[in-house]
Coordinates of C-alpha atoms in Angstrom, one line a residue:
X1 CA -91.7 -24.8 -48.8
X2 CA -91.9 -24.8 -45.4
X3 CA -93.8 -28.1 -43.1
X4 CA -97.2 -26.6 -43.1
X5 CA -97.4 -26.0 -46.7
X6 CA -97.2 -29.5 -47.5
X7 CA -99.4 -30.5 -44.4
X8 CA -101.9 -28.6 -46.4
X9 CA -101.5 -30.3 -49.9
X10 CA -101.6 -33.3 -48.2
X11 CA -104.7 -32.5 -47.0
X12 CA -106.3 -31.6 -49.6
X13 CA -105.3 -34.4 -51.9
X14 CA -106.7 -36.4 -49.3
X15 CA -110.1 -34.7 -49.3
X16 CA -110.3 -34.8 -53.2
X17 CA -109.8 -38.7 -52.6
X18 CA -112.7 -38.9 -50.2
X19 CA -114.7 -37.1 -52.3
X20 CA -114.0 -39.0 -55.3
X21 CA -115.0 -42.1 -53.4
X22 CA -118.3 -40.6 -52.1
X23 CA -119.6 -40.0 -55.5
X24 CA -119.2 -43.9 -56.1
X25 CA -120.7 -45.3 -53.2
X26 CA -123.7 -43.1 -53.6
X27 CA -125.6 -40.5 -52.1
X28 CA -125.9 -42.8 -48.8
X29 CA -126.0 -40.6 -45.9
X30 CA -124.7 -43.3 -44.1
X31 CA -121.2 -43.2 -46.1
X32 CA -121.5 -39.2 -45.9
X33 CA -121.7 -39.3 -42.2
X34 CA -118.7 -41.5 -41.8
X35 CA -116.7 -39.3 -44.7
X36 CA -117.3 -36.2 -42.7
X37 CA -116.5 -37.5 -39.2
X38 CA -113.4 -39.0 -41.1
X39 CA -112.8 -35.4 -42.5
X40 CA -113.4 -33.9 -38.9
X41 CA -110.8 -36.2 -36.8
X42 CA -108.4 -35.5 -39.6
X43 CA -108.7 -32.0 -39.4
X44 CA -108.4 -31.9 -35.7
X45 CA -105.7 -34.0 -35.7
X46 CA -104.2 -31.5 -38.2
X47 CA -104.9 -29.0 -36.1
X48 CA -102.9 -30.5 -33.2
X49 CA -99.6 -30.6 -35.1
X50 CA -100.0 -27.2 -37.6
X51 CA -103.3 -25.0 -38.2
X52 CA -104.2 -25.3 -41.5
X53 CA -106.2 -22.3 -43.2
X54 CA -107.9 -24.2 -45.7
X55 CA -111.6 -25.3 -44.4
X56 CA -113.9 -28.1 -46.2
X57 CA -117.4 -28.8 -46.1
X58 CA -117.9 -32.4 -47.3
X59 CA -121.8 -33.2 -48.0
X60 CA -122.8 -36.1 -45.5
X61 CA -124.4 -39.0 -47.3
X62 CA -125.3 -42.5 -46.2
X63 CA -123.5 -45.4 -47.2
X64 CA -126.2 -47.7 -49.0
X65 CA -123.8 -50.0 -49.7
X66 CA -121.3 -52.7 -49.0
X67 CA -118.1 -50.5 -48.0
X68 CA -114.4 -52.4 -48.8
X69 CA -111.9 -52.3 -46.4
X70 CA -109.2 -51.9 -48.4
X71 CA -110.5 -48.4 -50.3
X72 CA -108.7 -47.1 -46.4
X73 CA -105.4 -48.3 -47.5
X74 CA -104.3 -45.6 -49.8
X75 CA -105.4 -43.1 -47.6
X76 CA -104.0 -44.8 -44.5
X77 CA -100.5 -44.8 -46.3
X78 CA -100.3 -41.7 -47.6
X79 CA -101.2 -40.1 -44.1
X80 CA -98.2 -42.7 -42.9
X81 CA -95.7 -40.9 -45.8
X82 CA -96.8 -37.7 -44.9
X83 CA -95.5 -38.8 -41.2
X84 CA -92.7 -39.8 -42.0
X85 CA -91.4 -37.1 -44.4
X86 CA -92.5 -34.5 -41.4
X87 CA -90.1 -36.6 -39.3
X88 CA -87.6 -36.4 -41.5
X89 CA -88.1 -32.9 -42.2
X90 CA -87.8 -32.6 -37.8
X91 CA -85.2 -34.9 -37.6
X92 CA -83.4 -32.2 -40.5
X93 CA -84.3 -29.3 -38.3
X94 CA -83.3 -30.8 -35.4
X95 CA -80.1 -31.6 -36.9
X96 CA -79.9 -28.1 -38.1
X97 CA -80.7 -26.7 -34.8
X98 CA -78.1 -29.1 -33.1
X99 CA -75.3 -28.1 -35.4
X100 CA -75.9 -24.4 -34.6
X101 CA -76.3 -25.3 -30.7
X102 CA -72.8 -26.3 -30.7
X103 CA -71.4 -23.9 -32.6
X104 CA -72.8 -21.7 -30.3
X105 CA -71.8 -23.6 -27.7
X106 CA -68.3 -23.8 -29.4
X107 CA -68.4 -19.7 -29.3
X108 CA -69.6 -19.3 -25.8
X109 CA -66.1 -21.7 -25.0
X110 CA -64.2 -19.4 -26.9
X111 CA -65.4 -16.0 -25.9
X112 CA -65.4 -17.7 -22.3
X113 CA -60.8 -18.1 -22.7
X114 CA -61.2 -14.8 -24.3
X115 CA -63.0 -13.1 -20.8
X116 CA -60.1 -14.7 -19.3
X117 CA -57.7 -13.8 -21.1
X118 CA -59.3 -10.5 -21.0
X119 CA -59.0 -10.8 -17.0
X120 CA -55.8 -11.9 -16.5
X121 CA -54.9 -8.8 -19.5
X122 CA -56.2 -6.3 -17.4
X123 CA -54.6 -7.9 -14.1
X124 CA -51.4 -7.8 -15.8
X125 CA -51.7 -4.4 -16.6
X126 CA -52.9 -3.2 -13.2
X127 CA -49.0 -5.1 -11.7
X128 CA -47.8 -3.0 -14.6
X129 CA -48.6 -0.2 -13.7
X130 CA -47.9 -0.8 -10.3
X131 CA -44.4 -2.0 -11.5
X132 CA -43.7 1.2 -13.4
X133 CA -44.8 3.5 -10.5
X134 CA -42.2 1.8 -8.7
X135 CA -39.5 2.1 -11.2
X136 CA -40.7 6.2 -11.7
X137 CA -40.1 6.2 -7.8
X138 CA -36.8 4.7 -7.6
X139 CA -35.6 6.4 -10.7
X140 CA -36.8 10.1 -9.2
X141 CA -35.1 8.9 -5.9
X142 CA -31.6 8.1 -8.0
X143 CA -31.8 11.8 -9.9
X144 CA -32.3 13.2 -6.5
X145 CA -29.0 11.2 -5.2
X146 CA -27.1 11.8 -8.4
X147 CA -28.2 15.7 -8.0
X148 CA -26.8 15.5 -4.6
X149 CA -23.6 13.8 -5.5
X150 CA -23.4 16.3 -8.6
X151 CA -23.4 19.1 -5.7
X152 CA -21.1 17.0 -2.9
X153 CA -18.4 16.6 -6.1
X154 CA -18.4 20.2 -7.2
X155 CA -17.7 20.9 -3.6
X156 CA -14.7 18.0 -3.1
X157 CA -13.4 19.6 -6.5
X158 CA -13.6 23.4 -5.3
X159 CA -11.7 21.8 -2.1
X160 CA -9.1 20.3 -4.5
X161 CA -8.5 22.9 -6.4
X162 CA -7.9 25.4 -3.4
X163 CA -5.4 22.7 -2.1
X164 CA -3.6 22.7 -5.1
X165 CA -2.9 26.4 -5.0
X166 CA -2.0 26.0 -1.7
X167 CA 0.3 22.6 -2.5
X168 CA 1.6 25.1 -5.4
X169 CA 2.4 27.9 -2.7
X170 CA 4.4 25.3 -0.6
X171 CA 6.2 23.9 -3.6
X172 CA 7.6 27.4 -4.4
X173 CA 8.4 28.4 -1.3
X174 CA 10.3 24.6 -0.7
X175 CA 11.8 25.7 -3.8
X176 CA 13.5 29.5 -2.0
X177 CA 14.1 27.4 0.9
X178 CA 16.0 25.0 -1.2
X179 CA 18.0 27.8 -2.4
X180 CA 18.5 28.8 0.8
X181 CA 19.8 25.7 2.1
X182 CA 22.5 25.0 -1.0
X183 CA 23.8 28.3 0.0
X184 CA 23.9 27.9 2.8
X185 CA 25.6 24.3 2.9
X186 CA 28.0 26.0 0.1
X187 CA 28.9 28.3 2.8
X188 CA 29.7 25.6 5.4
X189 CA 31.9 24.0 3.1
X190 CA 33.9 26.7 2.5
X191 CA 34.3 27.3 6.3
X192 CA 35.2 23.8 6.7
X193 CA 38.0 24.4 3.7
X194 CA 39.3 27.3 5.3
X195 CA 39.4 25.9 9.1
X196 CA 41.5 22.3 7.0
X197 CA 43.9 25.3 5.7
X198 CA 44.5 27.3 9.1
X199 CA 44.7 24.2 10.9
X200 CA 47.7 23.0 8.1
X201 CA 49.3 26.8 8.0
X202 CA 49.9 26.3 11.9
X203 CA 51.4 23.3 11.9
X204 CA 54.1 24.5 9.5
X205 CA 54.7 27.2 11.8
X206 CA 58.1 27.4 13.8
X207 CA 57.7 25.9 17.3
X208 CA 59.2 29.0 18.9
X209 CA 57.6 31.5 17.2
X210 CA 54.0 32.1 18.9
X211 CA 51.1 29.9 17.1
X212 CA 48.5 32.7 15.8
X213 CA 44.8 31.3 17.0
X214 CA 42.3 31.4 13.9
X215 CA 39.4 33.1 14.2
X216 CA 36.6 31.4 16.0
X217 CA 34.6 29.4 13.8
X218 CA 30.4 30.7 13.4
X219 CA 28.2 29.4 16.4
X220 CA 26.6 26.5 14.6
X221 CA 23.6 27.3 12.6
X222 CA 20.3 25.5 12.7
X223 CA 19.0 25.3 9.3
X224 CA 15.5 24.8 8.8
X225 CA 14.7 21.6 7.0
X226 CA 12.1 21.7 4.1
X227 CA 9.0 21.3 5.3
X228 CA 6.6 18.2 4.5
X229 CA 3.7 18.2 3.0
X230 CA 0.5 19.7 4.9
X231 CA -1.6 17.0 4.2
X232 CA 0.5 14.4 6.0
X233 CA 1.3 16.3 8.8
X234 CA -2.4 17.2 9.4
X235 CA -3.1 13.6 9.5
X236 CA -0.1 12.7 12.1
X237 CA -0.1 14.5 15.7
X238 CA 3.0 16.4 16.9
X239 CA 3.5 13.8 19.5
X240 CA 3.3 10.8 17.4
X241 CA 6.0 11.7 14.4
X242 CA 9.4 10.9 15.6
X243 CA 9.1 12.4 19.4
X244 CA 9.7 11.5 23.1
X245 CA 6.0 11.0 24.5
X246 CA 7.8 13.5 27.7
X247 CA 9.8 15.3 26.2
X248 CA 9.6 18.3 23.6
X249 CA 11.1 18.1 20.2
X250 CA 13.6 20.3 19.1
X251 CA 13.8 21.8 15.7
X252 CA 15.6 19.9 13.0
X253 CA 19.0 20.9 12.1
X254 CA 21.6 19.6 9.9
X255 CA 25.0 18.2 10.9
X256 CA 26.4 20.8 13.4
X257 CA 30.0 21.8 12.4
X258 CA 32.8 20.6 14.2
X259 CA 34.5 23.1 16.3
X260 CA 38.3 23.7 16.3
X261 CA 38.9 21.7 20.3
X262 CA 36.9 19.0 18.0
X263 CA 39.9 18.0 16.3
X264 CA 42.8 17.0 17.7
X265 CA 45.8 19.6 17.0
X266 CA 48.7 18.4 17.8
X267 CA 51.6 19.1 15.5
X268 CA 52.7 15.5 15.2
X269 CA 49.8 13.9 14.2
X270 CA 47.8 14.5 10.4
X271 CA 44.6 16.5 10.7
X272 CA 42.8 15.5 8.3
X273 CA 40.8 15.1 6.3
X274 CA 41.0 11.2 6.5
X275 CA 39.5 8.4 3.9
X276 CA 37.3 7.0 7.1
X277 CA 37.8 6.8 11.0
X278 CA 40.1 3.8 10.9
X279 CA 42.3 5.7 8.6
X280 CA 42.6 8.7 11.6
X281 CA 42.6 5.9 13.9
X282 CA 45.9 4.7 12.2
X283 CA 47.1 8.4 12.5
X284 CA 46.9 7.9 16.0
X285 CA 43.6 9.8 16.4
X286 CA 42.3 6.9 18.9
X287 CA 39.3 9.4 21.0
X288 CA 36.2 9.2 20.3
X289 CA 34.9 12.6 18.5
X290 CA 34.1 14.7 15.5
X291 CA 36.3 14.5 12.6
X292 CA 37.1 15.4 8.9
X293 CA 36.4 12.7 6.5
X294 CA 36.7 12.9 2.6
X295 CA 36.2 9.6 0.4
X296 CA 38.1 8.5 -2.4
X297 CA 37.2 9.3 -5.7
X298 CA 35.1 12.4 -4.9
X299 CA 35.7 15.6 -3.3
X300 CA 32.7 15.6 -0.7
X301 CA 34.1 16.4 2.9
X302 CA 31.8 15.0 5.7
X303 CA 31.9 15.3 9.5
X304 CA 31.5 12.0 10.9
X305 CA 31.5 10.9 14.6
X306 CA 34.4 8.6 15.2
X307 CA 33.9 5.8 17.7
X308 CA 37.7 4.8 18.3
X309 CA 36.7 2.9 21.7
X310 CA 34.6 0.3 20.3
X311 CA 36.9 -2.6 19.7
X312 CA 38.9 -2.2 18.3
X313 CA 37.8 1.0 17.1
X314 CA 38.0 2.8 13.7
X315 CA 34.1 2.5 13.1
X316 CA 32.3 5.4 11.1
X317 CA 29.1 6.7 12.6
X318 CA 26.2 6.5 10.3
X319 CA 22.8 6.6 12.9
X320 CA 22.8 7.0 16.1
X321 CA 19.6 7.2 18.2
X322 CA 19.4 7.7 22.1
X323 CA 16.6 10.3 23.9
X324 CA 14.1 11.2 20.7
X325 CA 15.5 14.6 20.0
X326 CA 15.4 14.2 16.5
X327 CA 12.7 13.6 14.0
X328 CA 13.5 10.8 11.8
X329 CA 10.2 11.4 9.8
X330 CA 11.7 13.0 6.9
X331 CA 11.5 13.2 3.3
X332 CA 13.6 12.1 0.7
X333 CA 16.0 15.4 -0.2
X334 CA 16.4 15.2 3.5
X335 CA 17.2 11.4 4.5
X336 CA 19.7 12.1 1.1
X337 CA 21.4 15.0 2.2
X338 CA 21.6 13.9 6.4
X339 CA 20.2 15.4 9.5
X340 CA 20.2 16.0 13.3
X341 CA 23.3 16.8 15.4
X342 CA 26.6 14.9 15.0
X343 CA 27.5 14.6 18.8
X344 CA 24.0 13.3 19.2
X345 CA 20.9 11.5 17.4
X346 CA 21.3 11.8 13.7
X347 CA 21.7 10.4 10.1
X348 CA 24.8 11.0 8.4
X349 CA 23.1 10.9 4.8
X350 CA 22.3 8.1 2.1
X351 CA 24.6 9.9 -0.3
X352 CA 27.7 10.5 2.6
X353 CA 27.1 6.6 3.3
X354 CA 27.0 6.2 -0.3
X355 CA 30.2 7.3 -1.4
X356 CA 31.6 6.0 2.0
X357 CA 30.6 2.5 1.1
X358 CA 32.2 1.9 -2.7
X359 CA 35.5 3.0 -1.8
X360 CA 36.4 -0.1 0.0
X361 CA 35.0 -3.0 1.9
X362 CA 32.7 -1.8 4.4
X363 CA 31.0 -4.6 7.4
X364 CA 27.9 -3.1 9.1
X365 CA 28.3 -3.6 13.1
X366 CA 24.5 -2.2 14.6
X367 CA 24.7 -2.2 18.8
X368 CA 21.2 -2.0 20.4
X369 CA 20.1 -1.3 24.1
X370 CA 16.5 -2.0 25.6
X371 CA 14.8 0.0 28.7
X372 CA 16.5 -3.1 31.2
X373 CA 20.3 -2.0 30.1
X374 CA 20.5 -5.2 28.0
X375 CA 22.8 -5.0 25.1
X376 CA 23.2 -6.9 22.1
X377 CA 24.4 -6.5 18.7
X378 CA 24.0 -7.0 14.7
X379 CA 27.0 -7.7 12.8
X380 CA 26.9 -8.1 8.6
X381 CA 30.8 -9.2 6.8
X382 CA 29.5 -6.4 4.2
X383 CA 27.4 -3.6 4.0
X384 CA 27.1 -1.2 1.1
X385 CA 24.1 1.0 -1.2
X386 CA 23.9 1.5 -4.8
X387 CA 23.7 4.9 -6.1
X388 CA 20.5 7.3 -6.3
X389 CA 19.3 6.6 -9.9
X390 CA 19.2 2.8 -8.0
X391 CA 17.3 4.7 -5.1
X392 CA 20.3 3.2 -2.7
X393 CA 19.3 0.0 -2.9
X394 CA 21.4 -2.1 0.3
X395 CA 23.7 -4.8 -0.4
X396 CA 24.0 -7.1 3.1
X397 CA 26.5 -10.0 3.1
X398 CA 26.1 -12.8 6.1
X399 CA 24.9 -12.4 9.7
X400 CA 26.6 -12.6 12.9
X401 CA 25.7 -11.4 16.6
X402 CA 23.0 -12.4 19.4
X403 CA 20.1 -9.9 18.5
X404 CA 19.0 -11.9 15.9
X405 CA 18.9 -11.3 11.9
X406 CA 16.0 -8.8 11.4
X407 CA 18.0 -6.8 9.0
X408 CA 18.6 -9.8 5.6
X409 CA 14.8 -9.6 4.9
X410 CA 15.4 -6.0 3.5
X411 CA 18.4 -6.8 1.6
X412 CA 17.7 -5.9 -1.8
X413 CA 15.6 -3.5 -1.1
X414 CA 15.6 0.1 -2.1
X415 CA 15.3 3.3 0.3
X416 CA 11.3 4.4 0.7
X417 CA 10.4 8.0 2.3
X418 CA 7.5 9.8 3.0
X419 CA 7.8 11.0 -0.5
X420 CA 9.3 8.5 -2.6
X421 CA 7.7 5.0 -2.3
X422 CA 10.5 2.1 -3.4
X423 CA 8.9 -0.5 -1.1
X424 CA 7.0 -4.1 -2.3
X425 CA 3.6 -3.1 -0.4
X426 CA 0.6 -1.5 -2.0
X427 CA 0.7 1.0 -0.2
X428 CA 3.8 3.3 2.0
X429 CA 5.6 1.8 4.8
X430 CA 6.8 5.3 5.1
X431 CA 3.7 6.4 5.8
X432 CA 3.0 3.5 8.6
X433 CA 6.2 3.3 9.9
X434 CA 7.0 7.0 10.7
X435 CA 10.4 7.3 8.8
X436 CA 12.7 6.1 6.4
X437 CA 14.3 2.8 5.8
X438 CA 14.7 0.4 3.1
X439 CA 11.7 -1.6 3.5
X440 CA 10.0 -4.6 1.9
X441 CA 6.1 -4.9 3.0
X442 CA 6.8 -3.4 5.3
X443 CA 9.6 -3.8 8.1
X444 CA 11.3 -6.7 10.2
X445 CA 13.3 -3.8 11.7
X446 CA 12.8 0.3 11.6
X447 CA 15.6 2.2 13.4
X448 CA 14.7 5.3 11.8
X449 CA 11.1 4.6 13.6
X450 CA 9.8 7.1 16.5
X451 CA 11.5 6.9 19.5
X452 CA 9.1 6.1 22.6
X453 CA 10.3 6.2 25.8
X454 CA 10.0 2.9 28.3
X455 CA 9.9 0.4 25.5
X456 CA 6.3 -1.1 24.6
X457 CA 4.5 2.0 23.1
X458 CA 1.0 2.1 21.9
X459 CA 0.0 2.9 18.4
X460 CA -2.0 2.1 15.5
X461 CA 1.0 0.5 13.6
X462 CA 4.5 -1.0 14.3
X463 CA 6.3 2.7 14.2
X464 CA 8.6 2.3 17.3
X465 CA 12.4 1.8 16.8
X466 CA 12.3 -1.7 16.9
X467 CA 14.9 -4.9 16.2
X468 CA 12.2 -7.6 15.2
X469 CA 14.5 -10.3 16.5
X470 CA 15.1 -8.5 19.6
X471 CA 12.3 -7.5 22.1
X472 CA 9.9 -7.5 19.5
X473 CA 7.8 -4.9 16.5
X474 CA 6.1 -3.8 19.5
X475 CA 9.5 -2.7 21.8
X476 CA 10.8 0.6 21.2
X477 CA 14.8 0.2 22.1
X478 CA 16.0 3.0 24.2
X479 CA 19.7 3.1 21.9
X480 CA 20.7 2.4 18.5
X481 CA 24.1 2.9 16.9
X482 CA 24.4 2.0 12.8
X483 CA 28.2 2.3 12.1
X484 CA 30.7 0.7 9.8
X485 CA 34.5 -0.2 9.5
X486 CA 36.5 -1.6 6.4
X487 CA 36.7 -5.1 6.6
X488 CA 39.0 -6.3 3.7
X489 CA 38.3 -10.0 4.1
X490 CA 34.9 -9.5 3.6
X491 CA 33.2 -12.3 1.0
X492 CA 29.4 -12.0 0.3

């Protein structure tokens, strides 16, 4: 039952009252005046609050009478109750209507963090998108690269594998050449064989009877060397690997023979083949020259330069450098087996100074000469090398001379080449140094360097013939004799 409802019952309870009391007071017209303008206000007033659709007619009659005061009391509080309850019912609804108000409100708040969240959802998403684009662009820009790189490989392994036939070509035709160069060193030590045996069938020939000459010996040949590889040779100029900067090199060659004026032939004196160059220096071979020399324990014959002036003589030749003619930059089968000309610039061989080395005592003298005519020297009490499965590792005993000790630093050390890296650096001193020495990381000397002519030289790297202690890494010396001499009182 809604407000109006009981505005009505109310009212009409109220009229059945008024009526009620009319009929006692009589049929004054008076009292029925006063009833009906009573009725009328009420009903207006009624009608200002809620429109009632009940409508009485309420005969007027006039109050004869005496009229009490108090018969307005029950009327007057029961239009107070009905006040009051319609506030309270208000005050309910209001109540009511406040409750939903901030519920509402309460909703509106919510739905309000939700638009934002919404907003900032949809902002986040539009960087999201702009974030992905990105990563689509950078990841069809890397497919591209990798598609490039993917051809650029295939082409670097195409190259590859054409220079590995071609590395495979050059390995077998080292290998004839090889061949070709045991045979013939096979031949040239037959020759030298047969020229010992002539040489010891004339001096058992009669004095008076006519001394039959042997048959000139072969011009000497010039072997060609094996070849290094392409790769490094591309990479080094012709006029940087081992070569006068005025002068033109000359093709390698091995050891030339000794010819038969070489060797002294005089009837009273041994021929030869000696232990070492003191031992024909005992003989009484006392010039300088070319001559037969065979170590103990082995039957190798080597022709070895002989410097019998040198005090006090008796020293075995193992390097000699002194205008550039040679290249030192060699490989390792070379630097073993020796190279260059005997009367000249070359390297008597790691295995020649191997076996020359462990059949006695040896001291190392090394004699140097700048581009002013200054001359100093390098003397060690011993000098030897280790064998080849030990990659001729050098064994140095104490310094003494005025060129300084540049040489102790690489004792210990094994033999490096171009091919065959024995050093302590990461990479090959070979490679920086243009030749072969026994280096440590790298070199404090390099006598096997390139020769350049007038001293201080230009390059990239240290690669000149230089005597650290002497003149410099940066000086290349204009001569440089390696030789040794048994020296039986020799302590390490």
């Amino acid at each position: 039952m809604n407000t109006m409802s009981l505005a009505c019952l109310a009212l009409a309870a109220l009229v059945g009252v008024v009526a009620g009391k009319a009929d006692d007071l009589g049929s004054s017209e008076e009292g029925r005046e006063q009833e009906f303008v009573y009725l009328n206000r009420y009903k207006r007033a009624s009608d200002s609050q809620d429109k009632c659709t009940y409508t009485f007619i309420v005969p007027q009659q006039r109050v004869t009478g005496a009229i009490c005061v108090n018969s307005k009391e029950p009327e007057i509080q029961l239009e107070n109750r009905v006040h009051k309850q319609e506030l309270e019912l208000l005050n309910n609804e209001l109540l009511k209507q406040k409750r939903q108000i901030e519920s509402l409100q309460q909703l509106v708040e919510v739905d309000g963090g939700i638009v934002n969240e919404v907003k900032l959802l949809r902002k986040e998403s539009r960087n999201m998108n702009s974030r992905v684009t990105q990563l689509y662009m950078q990841l069809l820009h890397e497919i591209i690269r990798k598609r490039d790189n993917a051809l650029e490989l295939s082409q670097l392994e195409n190259k590859i594998l054409n220079q590995t036939a071609d590395m495979l070509q050059l390995a077998n035709k080292y290998k004839d050449l090889e061949h070709k160069y045991q045979h013939l060193a096979t031949l040239a030590n037959n020759q030298s064989t047969i020229i010992a045996q002539l040489e010891e069938h004339c001096q058992r020939m009669p004095v008076a009877r006519p001394i039959p000459q042997p048959p000139p010996p072969p011009p000497p040949n010039r072997v060609y060397q094996p070849p290094t590889y392409n790769r490094i040779i591309n990479q080094i100029s012709t006029n940087e690997i081992q070569s006068d900067q005025n002068l033109k090199v000359l093709p390698p060659t091995l050891p030339t023979m000794p010819t038969v004026t070489g060797i002294p032939t005089s009837t009273d004196k041994p021929s030869g083949p000696w232990r070492d160059c003191l031992q024909a220096l005992e003989d009484g071979h006392d010039t300088s020259s070319i001559y037969l020399v065979k170590p103990e324990n082995t039957n190798r014959l080597m022709q070895v330069w002989c410097d019998q002036r040198h005090d006090p003589g008796g020293w075995t030749v193992i390097q000699r450098r002194l205008d550039g003619s040679v290249n030192f930059f060699r490989n390792w089968e070379t630097y073993k087996q020796g190279f260059g000309n005997i009367d000249g610039e070359y390297w008597l061989g790691l295995e020649n100074i191997y076996w020359l080395t462990n059949q006695a005592n040896y001291k190392l003298l090394v004699t140097m000469e700048d581009w002013s005519g200054r001359k100093v020297f390098a003397e060690y009490a011993s000098f030897r090398l280790e064998p080849e499965n030990e990659y001729y590792k050098l064994r140095l005993g104490r310094y003494n001379g005025n060129a300084g000790d540049s040489f102790t630093w690489h004792n210990g050390k094994q033999f490096t080449t171009l091919d065959r890296d024995h050093d302590v650096y990461a990479g090959n001193c070979a490679h920086y140094q243009k030749g072969g020495w026994w280096y440590n990381a790298c070199a404090h000397s390099n006598l096997n360097g390139v020769w350049y002519r007038g001293g201080h030289y230009r390059s990239r790297y240290q690669d000149g013939v230089y005597w650290a202690e002497f003149r410099g890494g940066s000086y290349s010396l204009k001569k440089v004799v390696m030789m040794i001499r048994p020296n039986p009182n020799t302590f390490h």
